[in-house]
mmCIF file of C-alpha atoms in Angstrom:
data_model
loop_
_atom_site.group_PDB
_atom_site.id
_atom_site.type_symbol
_atom_site.label_atom_id
_atom_site.label_comp_id
_atom_site.label_asym_id
_atom_site.label_seq_id
_atom_site.Cartn_x
_atom_site.Cartn_y
_atom_site.Cartn_z
ATOM 1 C CA UNK A 1 -21.343 -0.721 6.424
ATOM 2 C CA UNK A 2 -21.764 -3.989 8.215
ATOM 3 C CA UNK A 3 -18.399 -5.495 7.685
ATOM 4 C CA UNK A 4 -19.727 -8.970 7.674
ATOM 5 C CA UNK A 5 -22.003 -8.502 5.065
ATOM 6 C CA UNK A 6 -19.636 -6.100 2.622
ATOM 7 C CA UNK A 7 -21.162 -5.627 -0.189
ATOM 8 C CA UNK A 8 -19.487 -3.891 -3.302
ATOM 9 C CA UNK A 9 -20.817 -2.385 -6.393
ATOM 10 C CA UNK A 10 -20.353 -3.510 -9.717
ATOM 11 C CA UNK A 11 -20.940 -1.897 -13.229
ATOM 12 C CA UNK A 12 -20.634 -4.087 -16.637
ATOM 13 C CA UNK A 13 -19.821 -2.157 -19.942
ATOM 14 C CA UNK A 14 -20.017 -3.310 -23.410
ATOM 15 C CA UNK A 15 -20.625 -1.918 -26.647
ATOM 16 C CA UNK A 16 -24.007 -1.600 -26.525
ATOM 17 C CA UNK A 17 -24.691 -1.904 -22.654
ATOM 18 C CA UNK A 18 -24.314 -0.866 -19.453
ATOM 19 C CA UNK A 19 -25.597 -2.947 -16.462
ATOM 20 C CA UNK A 20 -24.971 -2.700 -12.219
ATOM 21 C CA UNK A 21 -25.836 -4.790 -9.870
ATOM 22 C CA UNK A 22 -24.331 -5.199 -5.821
ATOM 23 C CA UNK A 23 -22.664 -8.576 -5.069
ATOM 24 C CA UNK A 24 -22.623 -9.759 -1.574
ATOM 25 C CA UNK A 25 -19.248 -10.767 -0.457
ATOM 26 C CA UNK A 26 -20.289 -12.800 2.656
ATOM 27 C CA UNK A 27 -22.604 -15.376 0.418
ATOM 28 C CA UNK A 28 -21.146 -14.285 -3.023
ATOM 29 C CA UNK A 29 -24.054 -13.810 -4.299
ATOM 30 C CA UNK A 30 -25.988 -10.376 -6.116
ATOM 31 C CA UNK A 31 -27.452 -9.027 -3.696
ATOM 32 C CA UNK A 32 -29.795 -6.034 -5.214
ATOM 33 C CA UNK A 33 -31.962 -5.457 -8.309
ATOM 34 C CA UNK A 34 -30.180 -5.367 -11.537
ATOM 35 C CA UNK A 35 -30.108 -2.109 -13.453
ATOM 36 C CA UNK A 36 -29.637 -2.407 -17.138
ATOM 37 C CA UNK A 37 -29.751 -0.133 -19.947
ATOM 38 C CA UNK A 38 -29.207 0.019 -23.771
ATOM 39 C CA UNK A 39 -26.632 2.840 -25.156
ATOM 40 C CA UNK A 40 -24.865 3.844 -27.968
ATOM 41 C CA UNK A 41 -21.956 6.567 -28.657
ATOM 42 C CA UNK A 42 -24.574 9.431 -28.356
ATOM 43 C CA UNK A 43 -25.940 8.572 -25.098
ATOM 44 C CA UNK A 44 -22.700 6.241 -23.317
ATOM 45 C CA UNK A 45 -22.152 8.899 -20.764
ATOM 46 C CA UNK A 46 -25.595 9.330 -19.307
ATOM 47 C CA UNK A 47 -25.860 5.831 -19.177
ATOM 48 C CA UNK A 48 -22.875 4.985 -17.061
ATOM 49 C CA UNK A 49 -24.178 8.297 -14.474
ATOM 50 C CA UNK A 50 -27.815 6.974 -14.316
ATOM 51 C CA UNK A 51 -26.780 3.473 -13.438
ATOM 52 C CA UNK A 52 -24.249 4.714 -10.783
ATOM 53 C CA UNK A 53 -26.969 7.130 -9.628
ATOM 54 C CA UNK A 54 -29.341 3.907 -9.344
ATOM 55 C CA UNK A 55 -26.866 1.728 -7.644
ATOM 56 C CA UNK A 56 -26.643 4.968 -4.982
ATOM 57 C CA UNK A 57 -22.904 4.103 -4.529
ATOM 58 C CA UNK A 58 -19.549 6.318 -4.488
ATOM 59 C CA UNK A 59 -17.269 3.079 -5.550
ATOM 60 C CA UNK A 60 -17.059 0.872 -8.194
ATOM 61 C CA UNK A 61 -15.583 -2.024 -9.931
ATOM 62 C CA UNK A 62 -15.653 -1.700 -14.001
ATOM 63 C CA UNK A 63 -16.362 -4.906 -15.477
ATOM 64 C CA UNK A 64 -15.210 -4.508 -19.207
ATOM 65 C CA UNK A 65 -16.734 -6.526 -22.189
ATOM 66 C CA UNK A 66 -13.820 -8.945 -23.610
ATOM 67 C CA UNK A 67 -14.069 -6.941 -26.568
ATOM 68 C CA UNK A 68 -13.302 -3.897 -24.746
ATOM 69 C CA UNK A 69 -9.960 -5.145 -23.586
ATOM 70 C CA UNK A 70 -6.739 -6.753 -24.729
ATOM 71 C CA UNK A 71 -5.827 -9.535 -22.818
ATOM 72 C CA UNK A 72 -1.960 -10.837 -23.390
ATOM 73 C CA UNK A 73 -0.153 -14.713 -21.771
ATOM 74 C CA UNK A 74 3.617 -14.092 -22.513
ATOM 75 C CA UNK A 75 6.808 -14.735 -21.078
ATOM 76 C CA UNK A 76 9.821 -12.758 -20.053
ATOM 77 C CA UNK A 77 13.572 -14.040 -19.018
ATOM 78 C CA UNK A 78 13.682 -15.159 -15.922
ATOM 79 C CA UNK A 79 17.105 -13.004 -14.955
ATOM 80 C CA UNK A 80 15.531 -9.809 -16.087
ATOM 81 C CA UNK A 81 16.409 -7.423 -13.837
ATOM 82 C CA UNK A 82 13.655 -6.341 -11.922
ATOM 83 C CA UNK A 83 14.271 -2.603 -11.727
ATOM 84 C CA UNK A 84 13.786 -3.189 -15.150
ATOM 85 C CA UNK A 85 11.002 -5.782 -15.878
ATOM 86 C CA UNK A 86 7.938 -2.958 -15.969
ATOM 87 C CA UNK A 87 10.514 -1.071 -18.946
ATOM 88 C CA UNK A 88 11.155 -4.980 -20.956
ATOM 89 C CA UNK A 89 7.095 -5.810 -20.244
ATOM 90 C CA UNK A 90 6.174 -2.405 -22.204
ATOM 91 C CA UNK A 91 8.220 -3.565 -25.324
ATOM 92 C CA UNK A 92 5.808 -6.632 -25.584
ATOM 93 C CA UNK A 93 2.783 -4.348 -25.184
ATOM 94 C CA UNK A 94 4.081 -2.212 -28.132
ATOM 95 C CA UNK A 95 5.310 -5.108 -30.027
ATOM 96 C CA UNK A 96 1.455 -6.993 -29.490
ATOM 97 C CA UNK A 97 -1.070 -4.595 -29.285
ATOM 98 C CA UNK A 98 -2.042 -2.310 -32.030
ATOM 99 C CA UNK A 99 -2.436 1.114 -30.276
ATOM 100 C CA UNK A 100 -0.063 3.447 -28.777
ATOM 101 C CA UNK A 101 -0.212 3.137 -25.339
ATOM 102 C CA UNK A 102 1.157 4.983 -22.284
ATOM 103 C CA UNK A 103 2.628 3.246 -19.064
ATOM 104 C CA UNK A 104 -0.509 4.355 -17.554
ATOM 105 C CA UNK A 105 -2.834 2.609 -19.947
ATOM 106 C CA UNK A 106 -2.070 -1.053 -19.314
ATOM 107 C CA UNK A 107 -0.504 -3.273 -16.568
ATOM 108 C CA UNK A 108 0.935 -6.646 -15.806
ATOM 109 C CA UNK A 109 1.063 -9.576 -13.639
ATOM 110 C CA UNK A 110 3.595 -12.450 -12.878
ATOM 111 C CA UNK A 111 1.917 -15.586 -13.268
ATOM 112 C CA UNK A 112 4.162 -18.745 -13.232
ATOM 113 C CA UNK A 113 8.244 -19.486 -13.440
ATOM 114 C CA UNK A 114 9.554 -22.314 -16.002
ATOM 115 C CA UNK A 115 12.397 -23.361 -16.892
ATOM 116 C CA UNK A 116 14.308 -19.800 -17.669
ATOM 117 C CA UNK A 117 10.774 -17.928 -17.848
ATOM 118 C CA UNK A 118 8.122 -15.996 -16.460
ATOM 119 C CA UNK A 119 4.873 -16.183 -17.114
ATOM 120 C CA UNK A 120 3.134 -13.002 -17.252
ATOM 121 C CA UNK A 121 -0.270 -11.666 -17.552
ATOM 122 C CA UNK A 122 -1.250 -8.525 -19.511
ATOM 123 C CA UNK A 123 -4.222 -6.331 -19.161
ATOM 124 C CA UNK A 124 -4.855 -2.765 -21.682
ATOM 125 C CA UNK A 125 -8.684 -1.840 -21.762
ATOM 126 C CA UNK A 126 -8.957 -0.864 -26.139
ATOM 127 C CA UNK A 127 -7.798 3.102 -25.421
ATOM 128 C CA UNK A 128 -10.443 4.366 -27.672
ATOM 129 C CA UNK A 129 -13.342 3.215 -26.335
ATOM 130 C CA UNK A 130 -12.013 3.651 -22.919
ATOM 131 C CA UNK A 131 -11.662 7.128 -22.941
ATOM 132 C CA UNK A 132 -15.359 7.497 -22.873
ATOM 133 C CA UNK A 133 -15.672 5.093 -20.261
ATOM 134 C CA UNK A 134 -13.020 6.512 -17.943
ATOM 135 C CA UNK A 135 -14.861 10.236 -18.691
ATOM 136 C CA UNK A 136 -18.304 9.279 -18.022
ATOM 137 C CA UNK A 137 -17.344 7.391 -14.453
ATOM 138 C CA UNK A 138 -15.771 10.539 -13.528
ATOM 139 C CA UNK A 139 -18.396 12.773 -14.632
ATOM 140 C CA UNK A 140 -20.607 11.088 -12.067
ATOM 141 C CA UNK A 141 -17.920 11.460 -9.205
ATOM 142 C CA UNK A 142 -17.515 8.091 -8.492
ATOM 143 C CA UNK A 143 -14.221 6.367 -7.534
ATOM 144 C CA UNK A 144 -13.133 2.881 -9.128
ATOM 145 C CA UNK A 145 -11.467 0.815 -7.045
ATOM 146 C CA UNK A 146 -10.891 -2.305 -9.895
ATOM 147 C CA UNK A 147 -10.555 -2.420 -13.524
ATOM 148 C CA UNK A 148 -11.060 -6.076 -15.329
ATOM 149 C CA UNK A 149 -12.430 -7.864 -18.246
ATOM 150 C CA UNK A 150 -14.807 -10.686 -17.677
ATOM 151 C CA UNK A 151 -12.707 -13.206 -18.886
ATOM 152 C CA UNK A 152 -10.103 -12.470 -15.982
ATOM 153 C CA UNK A 153 -13.024 -12.243 -13.675
ATOM 154 C CA UNK A 154 -13.863 -15.645 -14.321
ATOM 155 C CA UNK A 155 -10.834 -17.081 -13.163
ATOM 156 C CA UNK A 156 -12.384 -16.781 -9.708
ATOM 157 C CA UNK A 157 -15.826 -17.503 -10.447
ATOM 158 C CA UNK A 158 -18.027 -18.433 -13.442
ATOM 159 C CA UNK A 159 -20.431 -15.551 -12.845
ATOM 160 C CA UNK A 160 -18.139 -12.301 -13.577
ATOM 161 C CA UNK A 161 -20.049 -10.099 -11.285
ATOM 162 C CA UNK A 162 -18.886 -11.988 -8.368
ATOM 163 C CA UNK A 163 -15.309 -12.707 -9.678
ATOM 164 C CA UNK A 164 -14.247 -8.906 -9.932
ATOM 165 C CA UNK A 165 -16.027 -8.257 -6.816
ATOM 166 C CA UNK A 166 -13.593 -11.007 -5.185
ATOM 167 C CA UNK A 167 -10.839 -9.885 -6.484
ATOM 168 C CA UNK A 168 -7.784 -8.623 -4.023
ATOM 169 C CA UNK A 169 -4.902 -7.892 -6.074
ATOM 170 C CA UNK A 170 -5.406 -3.768 -6.235
ATOM 171 C CA UNK A 171 -2.114 -2.275 -4.504
ATOM 172 C CA UNK A 172 0.759 -3.651 -3.970
ATOM 173 C CA UNK A 173 4.238 -4.383 -5.883
ATOM 174 C CA UNK A 174 3.741 -4.334 -9.480
ATOM 175 C CA UNK A 175 4.517 -7.801 -10.312
ATOM 176 C CA UNK A 176 1.977 -8.716 -8.354
ATOM 177 C CA UNK A 177 -0.768 -6.331 -8.989
ATOM 178 C CA UNK A 178 -3.323 -6.259 -12.043
ATOM 179 C CA UNK A 179 -5.080 -3.303 -12.307
ATOM 180 C CA UNK A 180 -5.843 0.169 -13.933
ATOM 181 C CA UNK A 181 -6.390 3.777 -13.067
ATOM 182 C CA UNK A 182 -8.289 6.554 -14.106
ATOM 183 C CA UNK A 183 -5.904 9.092 -12.617
ATOM 184 C CA UNK A 184 -4.774 9.785 -16.115
ATOM 185 C CA UNK A 185 -8.107 10.921 -17.427
ATOM 186 C CA UNK A 186 -8.913 13.516 -14.348
ATOM 187 C CA UNK A 187 -8.347 16.870 -16.125
ATOM 188 C CA UNK A 188 -5.200 19.251 -15.387
ATOM 189 C CA UNK A 189 -7.313 22.063 -13.673
ATOM 190 C CA UNK A 190 -9.251 19.589 -11.089
ATOM 191 C CA UNK A 191 -6.025 17.604 -10.017
ATOM 192 C CA UNK A 192 -4.655 20.961 -9.809
ATOM 193 C CA UNK A 193 -7.832 21.886 -7.806
ATOM 194 C CA UNK A 194 -7.595 19.285 -5.529
ATOM 195 C CA UNK A 195 -3.384 19.744 -4.699
ATOM 196 C CA UNK A 196 -4.749 23.187 -4.016
ATOM 197 C CA UNK A 197 -7.358 22.073 -1.174
ATOM 198 C CA UNK A 198 -4.604 19.814 -0.158
ATOM 199 C CA UNK A 199 -1.914 22.441 0.787
ATOM 200 C CA UNK A 200 -5.126 24.627 2.316
ATOM 201 C CA UNK A 201 -5.656 21.576 3.966
ATOM 202 C CA UNK A 202 -2.438 21.550 5.450
ATOM 203 C CA UNK A 203 -1.690 25.292 5.880
ATOM 204 C CA UNK A 204 -4.699 24.982 8.194
ATOM 205 C CA UNK A 205 -3.596 21.843 10.294
ATOM 206 C CA UNK A 206 -0.291 23.888 10.471
ATOM 207 C CA UNK A 207 -2.161 27.012 11.896
ATOM 208 C CA UNK A 208 -3.891 24.691 13.926
ATOM 209 C CA UNK A 209 -0.570 22.648 15.261
ATOM 210 C CA UNK A 210 0.958 26.189 15.963
ATOM 211 C CA UNK A 211 -2.083 27.252 18.011
ATOM 212 C CA UNK A 212 -1.706 24.412 20.520
ATOM 213 C CA UNK A 213 1.902 25.271 20.537
ATOM 214 C CA UNK A 214 1.862 29.062 21.352
ATOM 215 C CA UNK A 215 -0.907 28.114 24.133
ATOM 216 C CA UNK A 216 1.080 25.212 25.876
ATOM 217 C CA UNK A 217 4.350 27.619 25.692
ATOM 218 C CA UNK A 218 2.184 30.465 27.445
ATOM 219 C CA UNK A 219 0.986 27.877 30.084
ATOM 220 C CA UNK A 220 4.646 26.429 30.618
ATOM 221 C CA UNK A 221 5.318 30.378 31.185
ATOM 222 C CA UNK A 222 2.857 31.396 33.091
ATOM 223 C CA UNK A 223 3.165 28.245 35.143
ATOM 224 C CA UNK A 224 6.911 28.886 35.759
ATOM 225 C CA UNK A 225 5.882 32.830 37.024
ATOM 226 C CA UNK A 226 3.626 31.252 39.243
ATOM 227 C CA UNK A 227 5.585 29.014 41.143
ATOM 228 C CA UNK A 228 8.521 31.974 41.030
ATOM 229 C CA UNK A 229 6.146 33.423 42.639
ATOM 230 C CA UNK A 230 5.200 30.938 45.346
ATOM 231 C CA UNK A 231 8.985 30.078 46.098
ATOM 232 C CA UNK A 232 9.487 34.087 47.102
ATOM 233 C CA UNK A 233 6.693 33.215 49.452
ATOM 234 C CA UNK A 234 8.177 30.226 50.866
ATOM 235 C CA UNK A 235 11.013 31.908 51.243
ATOM 236 C CA UNK A 236 9.914 34.511 53.414
ATOM 237 C CA UNK A 237 7.973 31.918 55.247
ATOM 238 C CA UNK A 238 10.840 29.135 55.457
ATOM 239 C CA UNK A 239 9.702 28.265 58.983
ATOM 240 C CA UNK A 240 5.694 27.531 58.156
ATOM 241 C CA UNK A 241 6.111 26.271 55.327
ATOM 242 C CA UNK A 242 9.178 23.793 55.387
ATOM 243 C CA UNK A 243 6.735 20.465 54.897
ATOM 244 C CA UNK A 244 4.978 22.080 51.896
ATOM 245 C CA UNK A 245 8.391 22.801 50.195
ATOM 246 C CA UNK A 246 9.518 19.475 50.826
ATOM 247 C CA UNK A 247 6.773 18.148 48.557
ATOM 248 C CA UNK A 248 7.007 20.781 45.994
ATOM 249 C CA UNK A 249 10.414 19.370 44.936
ATOM 250 C CA UNK A 250 9.972 15.571 45.561
ATOM 251 C CA UNK A 251 7.096 16.459 43.022
ATOM 252 C CA UNK A 252 9.570 18.176 40.717
ATOM 253 C CA UNK A 253 12.153 15.699 40.913
ATOM 254 C CA UNK A 254 9.508 12.843 39.959
ATOM 255 C CA UNK A 255 8.360 14.933 36.986
ATOM 256 C CA UNK A 256 12.133 15.161 35.769
ATOM 257 C CA UNK A 257 12.892 11.073 36.511
ATOM 258 C CA UNK A 258 9.681 10.940 34.046
ATOM 259 C CA UNK A 259 11.095 13.156 31.643
ATOM 260 C CA UNK A 260 14.513 11.198 31.534
ATOM 261 C CA UNK A 261 12.799 7.899 31.440
ATOM 262 C CA UNK A 262 10.422 9.056 28.405
ATOM 263 C CA UNK A 263 13.726 10.458 26.943
ATOM 264 C CA UNK A 264 15.943 7.146 26.978
ATOM 265 C CA UNK A 265 12.699 5.211 25.815
ATOM 266 C CA UNK A 266 12.671 7.249 22.875
ATOM 267 C CA UNK A 267 16.476 7.201 21.857
ATOM 268 C CA UNK A 268 15.998 3.239 22.144
ATOM 269 C CA UNK A 269 13.854 3.431 18.969
ATOM 270 C CA UNK A 270 15.139 3.310 15.640
ATOM 271 C CA UNK A 271 13.529 3.999 12.225
ATOM 272 C CA UNK A 272 13.436 0.816 10.723
ATOM 273 C CA UNK A 273 12.375 2.202 6.839
ATOM 274 C CA UNK A 274 16.321 3.586 7.096
ATOM 275 C CA UNK A 275 17.668 0.366 6.327
ATOM 276 C CA UNK A 276 18.167 -1.545 3.346
ATOM 277 C CA UNK A 277 17.122 -5.430 3.053
ATOM 278 C CA UNK A 278 17.585 -7.700 0.272
ATOM 279 C CA UNK A 279 15.479 -10.491 0.180
ATOM 280 C CA UNK A 280 16.864 -13.561 -1.647
ATOM 281 C CA UNK A 281 14.894 -16.653 -2.292
ATOM 282 C CA UNK A 282 16.772 -19.819 -2.333
ATOM 283 C CA UNK A 283 13.409 -22.354 -2.759
ATOM 284 C CA UNK A 284 11.110 -23.297 -5.098
ATOM 285 C CA UNK A 285 8.009 -21.564 -4.226
ATOM 286 C CA UNK A 286 6.998 -18.612 -6.364
ATOM 287 C CA UNK A 287 6.340 -15.269 -4.872
ATOM 288 C CA UNK A 288 7.767 -16.530 -1.142
ATOM 289 C CA UNK A 289 10.352 -13.283 -1.259
ATOM 290 C CA UNK A 290 7.466 -10.511 -1.644
ATOM 291 C CA UNK A 291 5.318 -12.277 0.792
ATOM 292 C CA UNK A 292 8.133 -11.520 3.480
ATOM 293 C CA UNK A 293 8.672 -8.467 2.295
ATOM 294 C CA UNK A 294 5.318 -7.729 3.021
ATOM 295 C CA UNK A 295 5.396 -9.079 6.298
ATOM 296 C CA UNK A 296 8.430 -6.671 7.215
ATOM 297 C CA UNK A 297 6.898 -3.800 5.891
ATOM 298 C CA UNK A 298 4.365 -4.087 9.012
ATOM 299 C CA UNK A 299 6.982 -3.553 11.324
ATOM 300 C CA UNK A 300 8.169 -0.553 9.625
ATOM 301 C CA UNK A 301 11.012 -1.588 6.767
ATOM 302 C CA UNK A 302 10.643 -0.006 3.577
ATOM 303 C CA UNK A 303 13.678 -0.238 1.508
ATOM 304 C CA UNK A 304 13.237 -3.584 -0.473
ATOM 305 C CA UNK A 305 15.429 -5.268 -3.234
ATOM 306 C CA UNK A 306 13.907 -8.765 -3.871
ATOM 307 C CA UNK A 307 14.945 -11.592 -6.292
ATOM 308 C CA UNK A 308 16.213 -15.489 -5.955
ATOM 309 C CA UNK A 309 19.095 -16.915 -4.903
ATOM 310 C CA UNK A 310 22.011 -18.573 -6.721
ATOM 311 C CA UNK A 311 19.961 -21.573 -6.031
ATOM 312 C CA UNK A 312 16.584 -23.014 -5.570
ATOM 313 C CA UNK A 313 17.352 -25.590 -3.068
ATOM 314 C CA UNK A 314 18.674 -23.819 0.382
ATOM 315 C CA UNK A 315 17.465 -25.981 3.386
ATOM 316 C CA UNK A 316 17.940 -23.422 6.240
ATOM 317 C CA UNK A 317 16.864 -19.763 6.294
ATOM 318 C CA UNK A 318 19.581 -17.323 6.793
ATOM 319 C CA UNK A 319 20.100 -13.601 7.847
ATOM 320 C CA UNK A 320 23.159 -11.584 7.545
ATOM 321 C CA UNK A 321 23.214 -8.519 9.122
ATOM 322 C CA UNK A 322 26.042 -6.096 7.843
ATOM 323 C CA UNK A 323 25.351 -2.977 9.919
ATOM 324 C CA UNK A 324 27.108 -2.091 12.785
ATOM 325 C CA UNK A 325 24.389 -0.017 14.018
ATOM 326 C CA UNK A 326 21.312 -1.312 16.561
ATOM 327 C CA UNK A 327 22.239 -5.047 15.339
ATOM 328 C CA UNK A 328 20.717 -6.821 18.682
ATOM 329 C CA UNK A 329 17.748 -4.471 18.307
ATOM 330 C CA UNK A 330 17.136 -6.100 14.345
ATOM 331 C CA UNK A 331 17.887 -9.198 15.309
ATOM 332 C CA UNK A 332 14.855 -9.522 17.735
ATOM 333 C CA UNK A 333 12.392 -7.305 15.096
ATOM 334 C CA UNK A 334 13.582 -9.762 12.113
ATOM 335 C CA UNK A 335 13.113 -12.921 14.861
ATOM 336 C CA UNK A 336 9.746 -11.776 15.817
ATOM 337 C CA UNK A 337 8.599 -11.311 12.408
ATOM 338 C CA UNK A 338 10.430 -14.878 11.066
ATOM 339 C CA UNK A 339 10.728 -16.744 13.982
ATOM 340 C CA UNK A 340 14.225 -18.836 14.780
ATOM 341 C CA UNK A 341 16.957 -19.221 11.974
ATOM 342 C CA UNK A 342 20.159 -18.532 11.471
ATOM 343 C CA UNK A 343 22.060 -15.282 11.896
ATOM 344 C CA UNK A 344 25.036 -15.185 9.659
ATOM 345 C CA UNK A 345 28.639 -12.886 10.585
ATOM 346 C CA UNK A 346 30.530 -13.855 8.027
ATOM 347 C CA UNK A 347 31.021 -12.181 4.400
ATOM 348 C CA UNK A 348 28.391 -10.646 2.564
ATOM 349 C CA UNK A 349 26.426 -12.679 0.101
ATOM 350 C CA UNK A 350 26.396 -10.945 -2.746
ATOM 351 C CA UNK A 351 30.009 -8.517 -2.152
ATOM 352 C CA UNK A 352 28.739 -6.231 -5.096
ATOM 353 C CA UNK A 353 25.686 -4.993 -3.503
ATOM 354 C CA UNK A 354 25.795 -3.384 -0.267
ATOM 355 C CA UNK A 355 22.614 -4.160 2.241
ATOM 356 C CA UNK A 356 22.119 -3.276 5.527
ATOM 357 C CA UNK A 357 20.614 -6.730 6.237
ATOM 358 C CA UNK A 358 20.684 -10.226 3.209
ATOM 359 C CA UNK A 359 17.922 -12.690 3.983
ATOM 360 C CA UNK A 360 18.718 -16.012 1.865
ATOM 361 C CA UNK A 361 15.179 -17.822 2.458
ATOM 362 C CA UNK A 362 15.484 -21.555 2.667
ATOM 363 C CA UNK A 363 12.867 -24.733 2.757
ATOM 364 C CA UNK A 364 12.887 -24.432 6.681
ATOM 365 C CA UNK A 365 11.179 -21.000 6.246
ATOM 366 C CA UNK A 366 7.114 -20.924 7.917
ATOM 367 C CA UNK A 367 4.924 -18.089 7.316
ATOM 368 C CA UNK A 368 1.347 -17.760 6.972
ATOM 369 C CA UNK A 369 -0.802 -18.042 3.326
#
């Protein structure tokens, strides 16, 4: 695929129409013929399969007519525990959507902050309709990158086909991503078969690796025996081979020195995923803590707690390292990612919660968009 002219296949579905196009991301235009067919409940699956086949693709963006979706603009308490945020939003879903939905049938995204509230956008396909659409797409053996309504796609471009192709919030932090997966509609036997294939692949990989290891052991053992034989011959011919013995000994010392150096380098490496980090947003900039966590993930950190500081007018960014292990190495890595900021050594910012690193973001923080 030409990365400079990437094309996204988009399939639009309404109650009586299925339409497919390819969108060029390079110039944001419809880059192919439009494949459209009228459908009804009796031939719905065949219509979707036919359009996907004409697009000649294995991955699509699924654009749903607004009549097939619920889109809600609501709000929740700003001080809500982030670990319980989705559960609280689910209560709003149950209250405002007249269908019995499971957790996988809907999604939400934080879109604004005001007063003591967080504005959220809730999206859920009409379940009674979407299950038929999902089964038809799965039957065509096509993956779905994103599911979105026409009205949401138009926020990015007046043409919803182009709008959905431009969607980037597909994976990531739950509250920052708005998307629906078709995983729930995959038959259990198909999931079990996929798991079985994965296990077989892992078994074959293990056998292959074991074979390589055994081959290396045999090679090393053979070399050891051969070296011992050479040493015995050299002992019998000391007067004639003193120079050769010296060269072999020097080479052996160099190999040992190299192995020791590599071992020392490995000791210096630390597993950053083991360190817990709390990121507190002390500015008025929404989503800044999430951006910082994404930057730190690129270095190997994985355990984050994101929230707001006790005020939103911190002038300086401070970094408190509470662990006594690899402190200087952590400072070096954090400075590389965020820049030169104040490293604190006083009492923890929040004594009730223990983290290895606590970062309070101030207005002096500068990161790329």
